[in-house]
């Protein structure tokens, strides 16, 4: 206790103070500030650690996505990053939608030489907009046929760049394919295209040129019961061949009475351009395949057929989407020693290796197709065809595949390594499978420009598909 007396002006003041200790003291405001500083530092460190974690996770995700895009791998990215099946499915689903969107956007922006639809991002022909008339050759060629007597058969087949398939291809070239064009009648074709058969002439239907009267009687329903005098072109034929008008005899009767009418061709004795097509009753109801040697008829010389959209044929090829790969790497003609081939022909198989000058694409996608090589038909020719016509073009055809059926062959043509693009072409064949079976030539009638592709674009491979292994 400490007491001090102070006197001022005769007054005494008594002041008393209590002291307990003298110690350093930190102001309350200083302590609060220090605690806040520590928490801010901890927060920044925590945020930095999270950022580092996200950067690492993002890098892993980026690498995984790159692998999926480039190689089409089957691993599950959601499971890889998150270890959770539900999350994995969600992420995979979102990625799948994104990938599909990217593929479709890329594909729809890419111009194609033919009308195109997309299946799983891969281009396929839009048959509803494709006809024999609007398909054009991208190059020229010609071939001579063996010296075989076959009514209606031409001695040569010639084509040039810009010419339509309708002017070159014949009905028999598509026999035993998915089209079944020979099942058409002229009436069927007229109903589809809107042509007026009554305005056409007999000469517009090339098939009639080499038909005999017996052939016509067998092909056209009820013709043998019609009187000769009621059918002017047949009246002219009978008169010129027999010297008799036989106007009141039926077609069946004159065939019995004058057997020679079963041997002479209509085009030899009758000027077909003088008569209307419908002057022979019932001709519009006969199926094309009912006429003798219908196979030799040029597509463009069957009234209206050149303008029938392919999707209106009796049947249409369905793309074989059993295997769809991606164009991984286009490589030019300097390549050699390629053995992992998935290209070839029906006769040589579809694993024909290439020793030198081996332009090709490497394919990615599933575990089955990744690394497979589809060779360029411009560089490699393989065995094709069968029968007598199998010797045409030296028995060779460009290597390729048939993802769209037997009607034509898809061939890789030009390869541009600089921008990672390729062109493909269609090649057709010549077939004569009538009563005298001459077989089919190799697929060498072409090229007809087909789809173009760039790296990562989906491409339909079809079947058969086996990838060679050493």
mmCIF file with all atom_site columns, C-alpha atoms in Angstrom, residues 30-44:
data_model
loop_
_atom_site.group_PDB
_atom_site.id
_atom_site.type_symbol
_atom_site.label_atom_id
_atom_site.label_alt_id
_atom_site.label_comp_id
_atom_site.label_asym_id
_atom_site.label_entity_id
_atom_site.label_seq_id
_atom_site.pdbx_PDB_ins_code
_atom_site.Cartn_x
_atom_site.Cartn_y
_atom_site.Cartn_z
_atom_site.occupancy
_atom_site.B_iso_or_equiv
_atom_site.pdbx_formal_charge
_atom_site.auth_seq_id
_atom_site.auth_comp_id
_atom_site.auth_asym_id
_atom_site.auth_atom_id
_atom_site.pdbx_PDB_model_num
ATOM 1  C CA . UNK A 1 30 ? -3.033 -6.695  -32.474 1.00 0.00 ? 30 UNK A CA 1
ATOM 2  C CA . UNK A 1 31 ? -3.962 -10.291 -31.465 1.00 0.00 ? 31 UNK A CA 1
ATOM 3  C CA . UNK A 1 32 ? -7.014 -10.331 -33.756 1.00 0.00 ? 32 UNK A CA 1
ATOM 4  C CA . UNK A 1 33 ? -4.991 -9.134  -36.718 1.00 0.00 ? 33 UNK A CA 1
ATOM 5  C CA . UNK A 1 34 ? -2.329 -11.830 -36.173 1.00 0.00 ? 34 UNK A CA 1
ATOM 6  C CA . UNK A 1 35 ? -4.934 -14.637 -36.047 1.00 0.00 ? 35 UNK A CA 1
ATOM 7  C CA . UNK A 1 36 ? -6.536 -13.405 -39.242 1.00 0.00 ? 36 UNK A CA 1
ATOM 8  C CA . UNK A 1 37 ? -3.136 -13.393 -40.975 1.00 0.00 ? 37 UNK A CA 1
ATOM 9  C CA . UNK A 1 38 ? -2.508 -17.037 -40.019 1.00 0.00 ? 38 UNK A CA 1
ATOM 10 C CA . UNK A 1 39 ? -5.915 -18.119 -41.282 1.00 0.00 ? 39 UNK A CA 1
ATOM 11 C CA . UNK A 1 40 ? -5.426 -16.267 -44.603 1.00 0.00 ? 40 UNK A CA 1
ATOM 12 C CA . UNK A 1 41 ? -2.077 -17.978 -45.088 1.00 0.00 ? 41 UNK A CA 1
ATOM 13 C CA . UNK A 1 42 ? -3.603 -21.371 -44.367 1.00 0.00 ? 42 UNK A CA 1
ATOM 14 C CA . UNK A 1 43 ? -6.451 -20.631 -46.796 1.00 0.00 ? 43 UNK A CA 1
ATOM 15 C CA . UNK A 1 44 ? -4.016 -19.629 -49.547 1.00 0.00 ? 44 UNK A CA 1
#
